[in-house]
PDB file of C-alpha atoms in Angstrom:
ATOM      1  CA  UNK A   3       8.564  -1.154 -41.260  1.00  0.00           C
ATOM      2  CA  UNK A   4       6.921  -1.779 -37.973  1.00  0.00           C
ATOM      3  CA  UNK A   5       6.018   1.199 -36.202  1.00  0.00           C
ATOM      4  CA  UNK A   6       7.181   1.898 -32.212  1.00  0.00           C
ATOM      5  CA  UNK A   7       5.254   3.135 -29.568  1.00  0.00           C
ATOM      6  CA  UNK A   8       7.346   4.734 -26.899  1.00  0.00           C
ATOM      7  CA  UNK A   9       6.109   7.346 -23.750  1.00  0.00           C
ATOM      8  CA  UNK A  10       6.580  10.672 -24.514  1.00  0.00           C
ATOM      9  CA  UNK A  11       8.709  11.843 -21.906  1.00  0.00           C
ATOM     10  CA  UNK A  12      10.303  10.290 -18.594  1.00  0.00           C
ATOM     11  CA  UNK A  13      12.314  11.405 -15.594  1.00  0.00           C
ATOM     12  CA  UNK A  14      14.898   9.853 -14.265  1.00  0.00           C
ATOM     13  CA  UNK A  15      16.794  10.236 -10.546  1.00  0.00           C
ATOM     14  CA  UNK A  16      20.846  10.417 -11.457  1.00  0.00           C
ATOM     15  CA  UNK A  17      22.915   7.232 -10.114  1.00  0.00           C
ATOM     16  CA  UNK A  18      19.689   4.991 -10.443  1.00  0.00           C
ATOM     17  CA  UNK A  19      18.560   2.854 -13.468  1.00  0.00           C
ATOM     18  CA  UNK A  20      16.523   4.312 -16.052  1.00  0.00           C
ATOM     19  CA  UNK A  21      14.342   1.764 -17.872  1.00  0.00           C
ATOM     20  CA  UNK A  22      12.746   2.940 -21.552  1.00  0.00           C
ATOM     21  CA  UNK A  23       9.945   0.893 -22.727  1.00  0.00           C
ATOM     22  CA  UNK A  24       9.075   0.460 -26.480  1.00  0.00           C
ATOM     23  CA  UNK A  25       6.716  -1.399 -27.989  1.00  0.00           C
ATOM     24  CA  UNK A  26       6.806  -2.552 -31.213  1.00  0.00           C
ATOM     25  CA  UNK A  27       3.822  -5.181 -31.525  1.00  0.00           C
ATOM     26  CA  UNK A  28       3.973  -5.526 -35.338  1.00  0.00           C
ATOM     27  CA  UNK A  29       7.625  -6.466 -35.546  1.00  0.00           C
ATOM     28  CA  UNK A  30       8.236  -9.429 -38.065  1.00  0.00           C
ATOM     29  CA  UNK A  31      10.795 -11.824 -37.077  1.00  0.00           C
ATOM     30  CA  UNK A  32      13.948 -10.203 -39.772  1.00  0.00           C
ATOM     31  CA  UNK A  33      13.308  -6.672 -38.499  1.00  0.00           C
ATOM     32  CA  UNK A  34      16.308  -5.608 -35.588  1.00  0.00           C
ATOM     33  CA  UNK A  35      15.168  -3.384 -32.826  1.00  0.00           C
ATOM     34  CA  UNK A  36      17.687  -0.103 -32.267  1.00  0.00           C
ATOM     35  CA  UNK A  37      17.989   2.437 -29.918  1.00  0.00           C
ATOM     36  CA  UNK A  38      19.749   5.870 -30.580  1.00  0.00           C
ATOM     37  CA  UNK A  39      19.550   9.031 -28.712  1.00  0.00           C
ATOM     38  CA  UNK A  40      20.352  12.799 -29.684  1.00  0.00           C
ATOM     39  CA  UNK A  41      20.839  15.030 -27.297  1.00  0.00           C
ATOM     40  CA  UNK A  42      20.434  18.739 -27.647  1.00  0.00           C
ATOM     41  CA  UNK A  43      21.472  20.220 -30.739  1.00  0.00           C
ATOM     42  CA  UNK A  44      22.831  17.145 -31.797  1.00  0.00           C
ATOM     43  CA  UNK A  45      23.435  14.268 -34.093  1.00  0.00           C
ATOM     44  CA  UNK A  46      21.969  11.290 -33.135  1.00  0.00           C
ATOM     45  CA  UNK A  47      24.221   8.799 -31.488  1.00  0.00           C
ATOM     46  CA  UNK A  48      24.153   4.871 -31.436  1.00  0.00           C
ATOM     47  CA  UNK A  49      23.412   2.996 -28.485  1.00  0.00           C
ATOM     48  CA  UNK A  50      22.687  -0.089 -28.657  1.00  0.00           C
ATOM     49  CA  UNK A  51      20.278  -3.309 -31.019  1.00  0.00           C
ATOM     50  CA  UNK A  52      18.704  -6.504 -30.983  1.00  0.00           C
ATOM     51  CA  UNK A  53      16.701  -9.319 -33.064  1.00  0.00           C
ATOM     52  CA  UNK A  54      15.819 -11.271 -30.344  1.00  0.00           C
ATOM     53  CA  UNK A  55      18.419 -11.835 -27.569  1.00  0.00           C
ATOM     54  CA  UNK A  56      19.255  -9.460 -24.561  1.00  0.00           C
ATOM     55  CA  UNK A  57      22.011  -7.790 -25.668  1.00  0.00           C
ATOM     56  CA  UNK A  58      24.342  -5.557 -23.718  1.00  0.00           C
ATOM     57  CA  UNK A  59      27.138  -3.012 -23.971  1.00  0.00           C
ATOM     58  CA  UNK A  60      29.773  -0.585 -22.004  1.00  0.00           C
ATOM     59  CA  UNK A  61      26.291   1.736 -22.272  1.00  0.00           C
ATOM     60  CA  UNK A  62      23.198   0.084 -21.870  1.00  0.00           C
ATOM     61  CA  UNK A  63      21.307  -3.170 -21.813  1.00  0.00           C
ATOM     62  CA  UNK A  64      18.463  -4.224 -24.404  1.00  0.00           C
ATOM     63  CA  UNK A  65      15.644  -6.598 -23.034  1.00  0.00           C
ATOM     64  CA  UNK A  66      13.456  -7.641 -25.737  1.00  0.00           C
ATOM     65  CA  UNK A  67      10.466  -9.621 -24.742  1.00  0.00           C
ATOM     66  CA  UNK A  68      10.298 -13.201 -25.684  1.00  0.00           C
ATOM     67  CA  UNK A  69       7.222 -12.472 -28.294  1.00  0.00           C
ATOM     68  CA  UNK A  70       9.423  -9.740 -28.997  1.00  0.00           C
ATOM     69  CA  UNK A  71       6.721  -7.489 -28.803  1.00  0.00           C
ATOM     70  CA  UNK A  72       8.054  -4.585 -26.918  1.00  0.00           C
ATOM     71  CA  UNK A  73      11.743  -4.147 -25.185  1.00  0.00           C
ATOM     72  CA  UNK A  74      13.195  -2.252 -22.829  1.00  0.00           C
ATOM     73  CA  UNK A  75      16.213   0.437 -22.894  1.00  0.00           C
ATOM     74  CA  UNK A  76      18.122   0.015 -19.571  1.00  0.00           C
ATOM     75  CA  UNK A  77      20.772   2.865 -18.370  1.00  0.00           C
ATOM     76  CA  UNK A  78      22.455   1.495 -15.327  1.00  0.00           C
ATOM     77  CA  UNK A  79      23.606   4.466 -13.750  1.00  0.00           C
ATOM     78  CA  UNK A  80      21.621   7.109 -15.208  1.00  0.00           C
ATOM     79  CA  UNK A  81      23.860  10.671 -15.198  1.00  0.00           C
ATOM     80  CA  UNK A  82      22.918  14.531 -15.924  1.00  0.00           C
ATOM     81  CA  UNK A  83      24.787  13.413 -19.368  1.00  0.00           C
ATOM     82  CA  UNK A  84      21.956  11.177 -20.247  1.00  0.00           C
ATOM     83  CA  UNK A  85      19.596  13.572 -20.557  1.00  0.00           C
ATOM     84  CA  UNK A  86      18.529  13.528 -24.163  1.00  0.00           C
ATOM     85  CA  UNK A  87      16.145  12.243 -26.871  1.00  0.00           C
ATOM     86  CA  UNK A  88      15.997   8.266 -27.039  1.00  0.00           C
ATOM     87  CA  UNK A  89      14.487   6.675 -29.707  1.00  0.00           C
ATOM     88  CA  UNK A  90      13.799   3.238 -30.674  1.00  0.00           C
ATOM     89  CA  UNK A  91      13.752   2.358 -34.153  1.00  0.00           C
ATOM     90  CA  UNK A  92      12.888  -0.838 -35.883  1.00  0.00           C
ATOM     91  CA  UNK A  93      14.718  -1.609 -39.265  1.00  0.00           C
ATOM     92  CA  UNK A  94      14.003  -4.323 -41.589  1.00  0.00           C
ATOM     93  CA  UNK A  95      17.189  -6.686 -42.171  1.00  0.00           C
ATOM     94  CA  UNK A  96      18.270  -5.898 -45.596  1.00  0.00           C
ATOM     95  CA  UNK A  97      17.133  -2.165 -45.609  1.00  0.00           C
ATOM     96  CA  UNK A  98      19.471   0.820 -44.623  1.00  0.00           C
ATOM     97  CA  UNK A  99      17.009   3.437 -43.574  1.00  0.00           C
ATOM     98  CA  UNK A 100      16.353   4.128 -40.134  1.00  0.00           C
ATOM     99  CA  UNK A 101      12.686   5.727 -39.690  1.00  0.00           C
ATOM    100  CA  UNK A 102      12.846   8.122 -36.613  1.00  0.00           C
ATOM    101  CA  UNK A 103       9.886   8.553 -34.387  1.00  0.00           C
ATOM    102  CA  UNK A 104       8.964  11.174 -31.993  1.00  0.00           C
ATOM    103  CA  UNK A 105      10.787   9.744 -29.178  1.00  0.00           C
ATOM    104  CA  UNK A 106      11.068   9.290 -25.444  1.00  0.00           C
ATOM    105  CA  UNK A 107      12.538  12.754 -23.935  1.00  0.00           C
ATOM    106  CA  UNK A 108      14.248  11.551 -20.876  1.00  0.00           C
ATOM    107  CA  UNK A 109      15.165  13.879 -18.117  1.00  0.00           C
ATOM    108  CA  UNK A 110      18.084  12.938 -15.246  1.00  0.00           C
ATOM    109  CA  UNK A 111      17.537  14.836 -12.304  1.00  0.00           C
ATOM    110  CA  UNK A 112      19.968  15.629  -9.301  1.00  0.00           C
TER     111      UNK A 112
ATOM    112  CA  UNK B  37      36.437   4.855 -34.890  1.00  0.00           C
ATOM    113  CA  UNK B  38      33.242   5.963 -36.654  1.00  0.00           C
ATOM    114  CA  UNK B  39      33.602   9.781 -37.049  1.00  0.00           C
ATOM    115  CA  UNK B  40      31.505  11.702 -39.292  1.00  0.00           C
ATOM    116  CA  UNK B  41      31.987  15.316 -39.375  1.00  0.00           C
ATOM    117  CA  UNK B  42      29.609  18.135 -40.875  1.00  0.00           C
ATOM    118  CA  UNK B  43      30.685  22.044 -41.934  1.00  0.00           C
ATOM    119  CA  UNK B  44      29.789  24.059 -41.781  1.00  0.00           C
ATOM    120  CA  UNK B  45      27.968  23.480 -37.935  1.00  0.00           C
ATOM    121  CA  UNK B  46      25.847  26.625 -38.262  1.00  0.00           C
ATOM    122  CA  UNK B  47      25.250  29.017 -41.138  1.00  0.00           C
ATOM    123  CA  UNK B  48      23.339  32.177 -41.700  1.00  0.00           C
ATOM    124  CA  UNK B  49      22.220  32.996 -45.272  1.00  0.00           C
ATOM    125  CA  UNK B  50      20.076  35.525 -47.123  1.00  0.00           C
ATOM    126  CA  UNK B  51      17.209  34.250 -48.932  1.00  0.00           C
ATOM    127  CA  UNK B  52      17.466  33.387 -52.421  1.00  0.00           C
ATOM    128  CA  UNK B  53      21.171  32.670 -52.321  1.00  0.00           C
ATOM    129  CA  UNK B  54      22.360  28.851 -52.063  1.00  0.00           C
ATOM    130  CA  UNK B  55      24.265  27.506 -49.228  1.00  0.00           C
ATOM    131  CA  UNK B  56      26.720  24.015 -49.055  1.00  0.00           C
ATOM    132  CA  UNK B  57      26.671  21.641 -46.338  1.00  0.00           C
ATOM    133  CA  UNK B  58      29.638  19.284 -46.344  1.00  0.00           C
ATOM    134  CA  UNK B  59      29.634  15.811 -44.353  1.00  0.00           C
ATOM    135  CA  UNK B  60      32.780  13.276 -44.133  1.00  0.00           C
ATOM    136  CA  UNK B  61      33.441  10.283 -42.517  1.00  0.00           C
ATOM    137  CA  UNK B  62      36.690  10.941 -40.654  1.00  0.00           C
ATOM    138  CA  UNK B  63      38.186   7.566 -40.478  1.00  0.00           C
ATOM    139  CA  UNK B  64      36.344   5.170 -42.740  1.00  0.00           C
ATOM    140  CA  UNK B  65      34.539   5.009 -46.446  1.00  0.00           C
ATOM    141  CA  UNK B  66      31.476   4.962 -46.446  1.00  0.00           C
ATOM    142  CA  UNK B  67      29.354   3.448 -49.344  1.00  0.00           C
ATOM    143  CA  UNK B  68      26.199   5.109 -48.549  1.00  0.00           C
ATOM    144  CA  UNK B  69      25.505   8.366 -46.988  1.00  0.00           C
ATOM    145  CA  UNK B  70      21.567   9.687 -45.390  1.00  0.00           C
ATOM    146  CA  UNK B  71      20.697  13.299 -45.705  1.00  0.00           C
ATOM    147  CA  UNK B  72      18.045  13.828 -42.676  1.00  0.00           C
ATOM    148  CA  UNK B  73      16.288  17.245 -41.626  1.00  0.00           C
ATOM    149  CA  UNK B  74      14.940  18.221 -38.390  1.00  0.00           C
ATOM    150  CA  UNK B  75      12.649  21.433 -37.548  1.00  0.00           C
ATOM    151  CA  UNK B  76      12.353  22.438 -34.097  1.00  0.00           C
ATOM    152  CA  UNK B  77      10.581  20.250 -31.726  1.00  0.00           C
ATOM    153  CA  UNK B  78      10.467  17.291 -34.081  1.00  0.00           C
ATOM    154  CA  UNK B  79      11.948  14.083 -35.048  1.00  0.00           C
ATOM    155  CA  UNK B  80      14.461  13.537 -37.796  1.00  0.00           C
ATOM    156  CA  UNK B  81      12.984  13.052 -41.036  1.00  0.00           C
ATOM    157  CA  UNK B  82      14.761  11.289 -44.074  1.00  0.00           C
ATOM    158  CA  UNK B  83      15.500  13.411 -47.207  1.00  0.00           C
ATOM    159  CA  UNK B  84      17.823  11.257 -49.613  1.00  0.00           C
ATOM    160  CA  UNK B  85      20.013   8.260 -49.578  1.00  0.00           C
ATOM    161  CA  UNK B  86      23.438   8.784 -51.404  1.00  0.00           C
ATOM    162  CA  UNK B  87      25.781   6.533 -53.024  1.00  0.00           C
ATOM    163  CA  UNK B  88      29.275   7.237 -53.878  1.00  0.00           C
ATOM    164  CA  UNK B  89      29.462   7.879 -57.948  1.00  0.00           C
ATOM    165  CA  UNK B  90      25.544   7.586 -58.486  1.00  0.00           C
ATOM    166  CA  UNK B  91      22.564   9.705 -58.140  1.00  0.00           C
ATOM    167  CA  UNK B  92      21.017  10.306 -54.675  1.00  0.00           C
ATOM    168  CA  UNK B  93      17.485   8.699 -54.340  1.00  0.00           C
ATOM    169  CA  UNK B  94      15.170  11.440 -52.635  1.00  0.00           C
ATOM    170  CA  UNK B  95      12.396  10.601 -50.672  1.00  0.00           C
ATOM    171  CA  UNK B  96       8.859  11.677 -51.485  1.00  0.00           C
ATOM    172  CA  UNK B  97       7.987  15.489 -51.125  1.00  0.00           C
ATOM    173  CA  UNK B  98      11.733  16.332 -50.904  1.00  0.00           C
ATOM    174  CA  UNK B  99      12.719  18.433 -54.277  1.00  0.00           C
ATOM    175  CA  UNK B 100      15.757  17.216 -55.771  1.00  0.00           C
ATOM    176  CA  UNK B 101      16.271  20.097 -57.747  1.00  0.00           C
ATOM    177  CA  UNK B 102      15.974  22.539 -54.471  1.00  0.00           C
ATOM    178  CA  UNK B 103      18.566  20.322 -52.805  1.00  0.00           C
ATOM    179  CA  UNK B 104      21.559  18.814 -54.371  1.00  0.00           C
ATOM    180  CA  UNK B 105      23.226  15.831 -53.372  1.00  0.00           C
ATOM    181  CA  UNK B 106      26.744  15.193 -54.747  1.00  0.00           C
ATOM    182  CA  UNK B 107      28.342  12.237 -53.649  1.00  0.00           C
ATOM    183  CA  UNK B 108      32.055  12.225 -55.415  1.00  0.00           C
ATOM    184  CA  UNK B 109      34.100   9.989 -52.935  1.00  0.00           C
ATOM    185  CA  UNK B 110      33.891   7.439 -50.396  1.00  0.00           C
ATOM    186  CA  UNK B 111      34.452  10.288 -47.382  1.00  0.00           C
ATOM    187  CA  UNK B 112      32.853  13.160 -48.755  1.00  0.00           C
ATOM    188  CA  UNK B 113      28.998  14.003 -49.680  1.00  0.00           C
ATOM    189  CA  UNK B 114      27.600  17.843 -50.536  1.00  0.00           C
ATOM    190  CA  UNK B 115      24.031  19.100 -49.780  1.00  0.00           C
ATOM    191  CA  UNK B 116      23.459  22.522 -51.447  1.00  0.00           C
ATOM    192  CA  UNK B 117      20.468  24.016 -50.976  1.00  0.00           C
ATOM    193  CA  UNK B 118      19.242  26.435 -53.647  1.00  0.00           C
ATOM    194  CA  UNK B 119      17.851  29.290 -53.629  1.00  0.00           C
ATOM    195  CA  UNK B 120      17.037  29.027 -49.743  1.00  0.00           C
ATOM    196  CA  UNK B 121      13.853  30.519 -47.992  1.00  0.00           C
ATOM    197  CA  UNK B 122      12.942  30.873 -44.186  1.00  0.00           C
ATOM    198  CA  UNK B 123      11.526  27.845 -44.647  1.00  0.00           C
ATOM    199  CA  UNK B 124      14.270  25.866 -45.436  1.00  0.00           C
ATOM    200  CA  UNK B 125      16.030  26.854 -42.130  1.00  0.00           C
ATOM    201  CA  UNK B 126      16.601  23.843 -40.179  1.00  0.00           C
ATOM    202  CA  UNK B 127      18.978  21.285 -38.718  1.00  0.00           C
ATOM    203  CA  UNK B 128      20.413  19.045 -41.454  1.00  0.00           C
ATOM    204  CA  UNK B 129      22.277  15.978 -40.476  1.00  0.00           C
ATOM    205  CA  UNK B 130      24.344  13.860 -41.942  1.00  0.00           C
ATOM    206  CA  UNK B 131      24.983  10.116 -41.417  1.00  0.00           C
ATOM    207  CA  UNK B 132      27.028   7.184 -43.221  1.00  0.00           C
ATOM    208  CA  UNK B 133      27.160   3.638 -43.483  1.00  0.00           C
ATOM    209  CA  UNK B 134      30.234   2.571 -42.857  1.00  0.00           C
ATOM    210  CA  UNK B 135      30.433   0.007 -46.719  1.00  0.00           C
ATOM    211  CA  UNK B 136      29.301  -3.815 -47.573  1.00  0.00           C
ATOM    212  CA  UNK B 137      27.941  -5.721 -45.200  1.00  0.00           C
ATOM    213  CA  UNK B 138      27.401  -2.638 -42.752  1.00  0.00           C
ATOM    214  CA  UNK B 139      23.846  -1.702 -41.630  1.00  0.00           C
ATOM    215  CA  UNK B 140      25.242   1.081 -38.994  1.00  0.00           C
ATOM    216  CA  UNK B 141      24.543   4.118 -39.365  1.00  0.00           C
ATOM    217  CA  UNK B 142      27.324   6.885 -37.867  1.00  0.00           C
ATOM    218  CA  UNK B 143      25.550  10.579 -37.528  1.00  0.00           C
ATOM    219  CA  UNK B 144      27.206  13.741 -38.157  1.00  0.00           C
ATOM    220  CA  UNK B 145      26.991  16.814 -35.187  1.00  0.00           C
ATOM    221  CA  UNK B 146      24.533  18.532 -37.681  1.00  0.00           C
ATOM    222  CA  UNK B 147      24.504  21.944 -39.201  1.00  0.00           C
ATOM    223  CA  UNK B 148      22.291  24.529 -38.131  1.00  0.00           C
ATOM    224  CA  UNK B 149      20.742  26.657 -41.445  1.00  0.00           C
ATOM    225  CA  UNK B 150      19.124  30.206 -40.747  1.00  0.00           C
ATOM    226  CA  UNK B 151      17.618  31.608 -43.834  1.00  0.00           C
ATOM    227  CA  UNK B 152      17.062  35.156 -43.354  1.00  0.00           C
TER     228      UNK B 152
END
């Protein structure tokens, strides 16, 4: 699978928009891009994927680069809620298994 | 829609004794269930991929025989670890695939395991 390369941790002013880059260079062209979060204590929870369109949902919006090289996580109104792990994952079509990474650790402040 | 439920959601045991983690999907069957452990301060990491009526398939450096996967129905999978030691406490998730055709993935809330 190809790997992700995301920041380690970012902080984020509530009510604004809080974009997460990832980049995933090596990404062949039948390999989705995901994006799941956990927040505390935990399970992780579904947020939103790709292949290669902008895709968007009542949660977030995924930009994925033409060369779909890297992509981009946006929260809209970021909230005190959305503080939490976010990872972006990159899964081969026809394979199951999501391989987690260390993560951005996003912070909402007041 | 989409619920997957672990129990217990914490447990304290004594070392050497065994300990059963139950996960279920609420309100769908689910083909395939993950078994993923986290330590403190890291990321998830995959133990074993379970279908319903067949043998889990482990990943490398995981023991199958420390930690038992039984997969008897479509809404139900067991992890028991045996014979637990402090450093097999952790946070164990579950997660499930919701059948054919499905590639998401629906997490459990976890279970925290002390081993004392």
């Amino acid at each position: 699978d190809a790997k992700t390369t995301q920041p380690t941790s970012m902080d984020c002013a509530e009510g604004r928009a809080a974009n997460l880059p990832c980049n995933h260079s090596t990404i062949s062209g039948n390999e989705y891009v995901y994006w799941y979060r956990q927040i505390h204590s935990q399970g992780p929870q579904y947020i939103i994927h790709g292949l290669k369109n902008n895709e968007t949902n009542e949660m977030a919006s995924l930009i994925i680069t033409e060369d779909r090289k890297s992509s981009t996580l946006i929260l809209p109104h970021a909230t005190l809620r959305d503080t939490a792990v976010y990872y972006c994952i990159v899964r081969v079509a026809n394979d199951y298994k999501l391989s987690f990474g260390a993560g951005t650790t996003v912070t909402v402040r007041a | 829609g989409a619920v997957v439920s672990q129990h217990p959601s914490w447990v304290i045991c004594k070392s050497g004794t065994s300990v059963k983690i139950e996960c279920r999907s609420l309100d769908f069957q689910a083909t395939t269930m993950f078994w993923y452990r986290q330590f403190p301060k890291q990321s998830l990491m995959l133990m074993a991929t379970s279908n319903e009526g067949s043998k889990a398939t482990y990943e490398q450096g995981v023991e199958k025989d420390k930690f038992l996967i039984n997969h008897a129905s479509l809404t139900l999978s067991t992890l028991t670890v045996t014979s637990a030691h402090p450093e097999d406490s952790s946070f164990y998730i579950c997660s499930a695939r919701a059948g054919k055709g499905s590639y998401e993935q629906y997490f459990g809330p976890g279970t925290r395991l002390t081993v004392t």
